[in-house]
PDB file of C-alpha atoms (C1' of nucleotides) in Angstrom:
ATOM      1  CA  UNK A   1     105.115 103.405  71.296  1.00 77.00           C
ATOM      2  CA  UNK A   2     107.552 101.817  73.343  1.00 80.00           C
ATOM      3  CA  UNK A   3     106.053  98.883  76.100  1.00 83.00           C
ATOM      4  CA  UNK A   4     107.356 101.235  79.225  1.00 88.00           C
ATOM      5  CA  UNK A   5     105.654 104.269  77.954  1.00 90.00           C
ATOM      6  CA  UNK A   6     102.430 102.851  77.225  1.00 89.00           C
ATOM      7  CA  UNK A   7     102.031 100.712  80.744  1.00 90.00           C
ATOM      8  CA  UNK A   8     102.966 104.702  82.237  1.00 92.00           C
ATOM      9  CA  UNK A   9     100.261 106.002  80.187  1.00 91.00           C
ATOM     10  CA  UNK A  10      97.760 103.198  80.888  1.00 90.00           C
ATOM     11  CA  UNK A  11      98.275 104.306  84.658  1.00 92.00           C
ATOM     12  CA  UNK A  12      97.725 108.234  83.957  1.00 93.00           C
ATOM     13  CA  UNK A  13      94.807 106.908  82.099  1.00 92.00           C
ATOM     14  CA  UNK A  14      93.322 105.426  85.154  1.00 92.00           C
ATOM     15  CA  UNK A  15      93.844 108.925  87.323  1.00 94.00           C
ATOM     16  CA  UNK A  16      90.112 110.023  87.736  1.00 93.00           C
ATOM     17  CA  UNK A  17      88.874 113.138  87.447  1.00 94.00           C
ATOM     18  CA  UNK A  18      89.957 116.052  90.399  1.00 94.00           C
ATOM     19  CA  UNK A  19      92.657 114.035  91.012  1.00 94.00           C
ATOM     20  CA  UNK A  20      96.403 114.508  90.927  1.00 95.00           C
ATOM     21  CA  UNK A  21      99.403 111.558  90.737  1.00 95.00           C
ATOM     22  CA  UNK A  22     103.435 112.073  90.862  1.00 95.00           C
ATOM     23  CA  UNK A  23     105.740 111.165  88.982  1.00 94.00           C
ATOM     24  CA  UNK A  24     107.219 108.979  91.442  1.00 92.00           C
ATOM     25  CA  UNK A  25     103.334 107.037  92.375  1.00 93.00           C
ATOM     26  CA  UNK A  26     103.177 106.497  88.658  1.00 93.00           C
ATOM     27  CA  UNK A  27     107.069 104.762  89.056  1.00 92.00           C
ATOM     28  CA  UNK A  28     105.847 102.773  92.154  1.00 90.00           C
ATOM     29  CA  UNK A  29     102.680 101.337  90.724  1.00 90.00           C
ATOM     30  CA  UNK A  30     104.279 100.088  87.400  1.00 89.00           C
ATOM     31  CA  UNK A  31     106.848  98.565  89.687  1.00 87.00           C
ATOM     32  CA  UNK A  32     109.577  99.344  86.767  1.00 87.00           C
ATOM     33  CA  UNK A  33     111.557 102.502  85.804  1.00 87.00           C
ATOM     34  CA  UNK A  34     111.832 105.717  88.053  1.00 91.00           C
ATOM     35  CA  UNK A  35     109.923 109.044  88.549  1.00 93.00           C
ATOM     36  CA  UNK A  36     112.049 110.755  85.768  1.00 91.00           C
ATOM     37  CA  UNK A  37     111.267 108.116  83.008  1.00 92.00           C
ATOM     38  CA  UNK A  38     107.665 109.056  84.139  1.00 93.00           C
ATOM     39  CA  UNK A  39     108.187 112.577  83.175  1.00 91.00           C
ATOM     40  CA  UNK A  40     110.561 111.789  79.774  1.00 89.00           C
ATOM     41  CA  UNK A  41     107.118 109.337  79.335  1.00 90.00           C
ATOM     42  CA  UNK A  42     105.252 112.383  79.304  1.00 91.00           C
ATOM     43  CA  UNK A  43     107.197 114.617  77.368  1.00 87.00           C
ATOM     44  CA  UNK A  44     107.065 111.972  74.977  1.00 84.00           C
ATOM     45  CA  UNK A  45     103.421 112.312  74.764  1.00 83.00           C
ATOM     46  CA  UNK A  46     101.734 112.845  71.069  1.00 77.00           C
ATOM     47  CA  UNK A  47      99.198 115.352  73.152  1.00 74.00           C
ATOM     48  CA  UNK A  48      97.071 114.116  70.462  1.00 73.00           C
ATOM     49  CA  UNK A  49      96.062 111.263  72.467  1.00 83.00           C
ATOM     50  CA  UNK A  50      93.179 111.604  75.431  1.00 87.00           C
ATOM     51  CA  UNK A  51      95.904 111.316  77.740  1.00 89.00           C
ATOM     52  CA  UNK A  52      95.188 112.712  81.312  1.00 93.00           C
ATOM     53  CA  UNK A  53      98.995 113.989  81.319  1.00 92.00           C
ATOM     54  CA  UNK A  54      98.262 117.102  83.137  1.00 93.00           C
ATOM     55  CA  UNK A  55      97.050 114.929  86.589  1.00 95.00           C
ATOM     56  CA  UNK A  56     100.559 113.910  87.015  1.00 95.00           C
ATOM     57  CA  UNK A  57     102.882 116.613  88.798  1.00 95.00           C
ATOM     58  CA  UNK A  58     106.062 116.346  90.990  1.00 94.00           C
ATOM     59  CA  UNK A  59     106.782 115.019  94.343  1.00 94.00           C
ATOM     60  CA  UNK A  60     106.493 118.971  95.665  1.00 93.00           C
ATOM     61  CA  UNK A  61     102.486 119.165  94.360  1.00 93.00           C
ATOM     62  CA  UNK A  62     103.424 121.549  91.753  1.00 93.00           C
ATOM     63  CA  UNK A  63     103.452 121.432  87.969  1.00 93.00           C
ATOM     64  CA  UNK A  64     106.872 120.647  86.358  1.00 89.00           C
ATOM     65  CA  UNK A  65     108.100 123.250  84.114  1.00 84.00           C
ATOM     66  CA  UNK A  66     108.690 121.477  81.361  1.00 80.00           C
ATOM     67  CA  UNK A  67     111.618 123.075  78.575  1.00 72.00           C
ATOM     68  CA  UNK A  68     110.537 126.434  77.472  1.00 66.00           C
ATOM     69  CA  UNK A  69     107.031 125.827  76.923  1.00 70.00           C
ATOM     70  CA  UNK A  70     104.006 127.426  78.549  1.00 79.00           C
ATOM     71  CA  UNK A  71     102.424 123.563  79.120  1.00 78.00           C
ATOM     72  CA  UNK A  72     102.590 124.583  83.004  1.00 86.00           C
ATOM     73  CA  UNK A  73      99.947 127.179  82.562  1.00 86.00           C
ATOM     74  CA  UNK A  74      97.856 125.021  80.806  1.00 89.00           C
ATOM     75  CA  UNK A  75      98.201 122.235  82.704  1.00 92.00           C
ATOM     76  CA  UNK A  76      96.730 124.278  85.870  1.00 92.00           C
ATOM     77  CA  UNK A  77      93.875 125.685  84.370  1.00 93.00           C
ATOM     78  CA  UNK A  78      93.071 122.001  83.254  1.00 93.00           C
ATOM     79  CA  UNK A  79      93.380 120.934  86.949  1.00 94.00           C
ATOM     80  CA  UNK A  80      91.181 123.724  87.894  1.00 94.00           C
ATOM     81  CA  UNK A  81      88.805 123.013  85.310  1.00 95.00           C
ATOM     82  CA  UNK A  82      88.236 119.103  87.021  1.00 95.00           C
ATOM     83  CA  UNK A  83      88.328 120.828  90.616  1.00 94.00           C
ATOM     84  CA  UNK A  84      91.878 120.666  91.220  1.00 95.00           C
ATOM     85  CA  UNK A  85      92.738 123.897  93.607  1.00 93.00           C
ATOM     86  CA  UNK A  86      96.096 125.073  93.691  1.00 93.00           C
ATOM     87  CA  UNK A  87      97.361 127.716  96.748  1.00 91.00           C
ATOM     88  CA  UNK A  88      98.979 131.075  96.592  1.00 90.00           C
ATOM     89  CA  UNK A  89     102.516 128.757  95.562  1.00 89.00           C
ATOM     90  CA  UNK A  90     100.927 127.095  92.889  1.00 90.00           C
ATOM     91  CA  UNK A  91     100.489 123.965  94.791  1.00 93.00           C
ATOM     92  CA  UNK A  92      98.347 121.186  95.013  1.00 94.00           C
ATOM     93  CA  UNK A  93      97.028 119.697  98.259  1.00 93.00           C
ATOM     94  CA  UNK A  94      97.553 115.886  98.198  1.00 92.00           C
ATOM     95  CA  UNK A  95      95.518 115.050 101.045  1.00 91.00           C
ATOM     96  CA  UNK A  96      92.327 116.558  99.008  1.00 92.00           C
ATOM     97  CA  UNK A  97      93.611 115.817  95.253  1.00 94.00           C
ATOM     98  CA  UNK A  98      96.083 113.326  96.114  1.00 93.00           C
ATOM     99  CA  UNK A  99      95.501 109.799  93.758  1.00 92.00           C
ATOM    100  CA  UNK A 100      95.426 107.153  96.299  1.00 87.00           C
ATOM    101  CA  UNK A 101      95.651 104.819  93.385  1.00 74.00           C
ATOM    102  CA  UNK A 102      98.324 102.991  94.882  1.00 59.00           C
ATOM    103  CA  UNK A 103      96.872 102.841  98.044  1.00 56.00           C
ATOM    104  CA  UNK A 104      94.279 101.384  97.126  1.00 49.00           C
ATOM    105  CA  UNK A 105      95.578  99.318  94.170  1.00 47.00           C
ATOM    106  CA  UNK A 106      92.639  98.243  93.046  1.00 45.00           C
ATOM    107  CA  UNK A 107      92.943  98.731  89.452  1.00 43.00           C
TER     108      UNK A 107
ATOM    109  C1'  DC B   1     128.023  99.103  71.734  1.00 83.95           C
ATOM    110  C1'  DG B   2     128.952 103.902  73.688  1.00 83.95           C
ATOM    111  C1'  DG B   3     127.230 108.395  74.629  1.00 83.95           C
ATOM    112  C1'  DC B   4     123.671 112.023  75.113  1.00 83.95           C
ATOM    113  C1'  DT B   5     119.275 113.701  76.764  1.00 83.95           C
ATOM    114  C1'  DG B   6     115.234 114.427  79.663  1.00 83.95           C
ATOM    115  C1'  DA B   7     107.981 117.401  82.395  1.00 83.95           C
ATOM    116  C1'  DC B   8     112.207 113.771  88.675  1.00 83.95           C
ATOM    117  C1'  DT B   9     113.572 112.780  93.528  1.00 83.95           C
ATOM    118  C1'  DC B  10     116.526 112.933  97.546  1.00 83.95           C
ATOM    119  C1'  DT B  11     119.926 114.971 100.687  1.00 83.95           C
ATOM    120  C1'  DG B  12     122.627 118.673 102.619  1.00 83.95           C
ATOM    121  C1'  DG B  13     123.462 123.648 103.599  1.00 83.95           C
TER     122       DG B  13
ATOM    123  C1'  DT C   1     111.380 126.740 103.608  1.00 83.95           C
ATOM    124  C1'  DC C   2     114.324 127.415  99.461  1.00 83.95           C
ATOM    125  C1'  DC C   3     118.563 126.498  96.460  1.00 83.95           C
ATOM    126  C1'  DA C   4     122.138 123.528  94.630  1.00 83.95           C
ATOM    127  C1'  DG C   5     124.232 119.106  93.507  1.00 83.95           C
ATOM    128  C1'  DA C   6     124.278 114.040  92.586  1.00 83.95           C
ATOM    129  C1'  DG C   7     121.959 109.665  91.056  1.00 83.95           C
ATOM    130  C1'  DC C   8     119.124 107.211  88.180  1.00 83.95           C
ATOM    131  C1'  DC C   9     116.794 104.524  83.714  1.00 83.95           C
ATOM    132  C1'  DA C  10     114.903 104.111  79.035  1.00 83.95           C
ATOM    133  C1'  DG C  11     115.089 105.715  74.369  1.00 83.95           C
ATOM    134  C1'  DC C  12     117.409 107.424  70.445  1.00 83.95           C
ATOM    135  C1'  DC C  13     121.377 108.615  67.633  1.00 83.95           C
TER     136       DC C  13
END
DNA sequence: CGGCTGACTCTGG
DNA sequence: TCCAGAGCCAGCC
């Protein structure tokens, strides 16, 4: 596992519970790469591993559909399952779920 | 070393 | 508010 992806999965690892992160926070707290290495990070994923992946979604608050897979779906009802509610557009409110991670910074 | 690919983000219409 | 186009970096042939 490459040094890049791991530090990006060492952040989603520290999203809590019933809360949501973007690509782009995930980008900002590292301090290195961009939002879209985030999300090639992801897809790069084993799945096997008890990475959080599915509290990180796009700058819009929705889930990224991801290349021909039904992930999305899944990734919602995982959301939902921590508390994560999502509106009639399939959106996430980041004032309620929002990670103030960086904000805070005090990992 | 050069080129291709990918779960994003921003700006303009 | 939604759609389309351009820019970007790391990893892997």
């Amino acid at each position: 596992m490459p040094p890049l992806y791991e530090a990006i999965y060492e952040v989603v690892c520290c999203i809590p519970p019933g809360k949501v992160a973007t690509y782009g926070q995930i980008a900002q707290i590292l301090g290195r790469g961009t939002a879209r290495l985030v999300g090639y990070a992801m897809a790069a994923t084993p799945g096997e591993t008890a990475i959080p992946w599915h509290r990180v979604i796009n700058a819009q608050g929705k889930v990224s559909p991801r290349s021909g897979g039904k992930g999305h779906v899944l990734q919602q009802a995982l959301l939902e399952a921590e508390g994560v509610c999502f509106d009639a557009h399939q959106r996430v409110d980041f004032a309620k779920f929002g990670w103030p991670g960086l904000d805070s910074r005090k990992i």
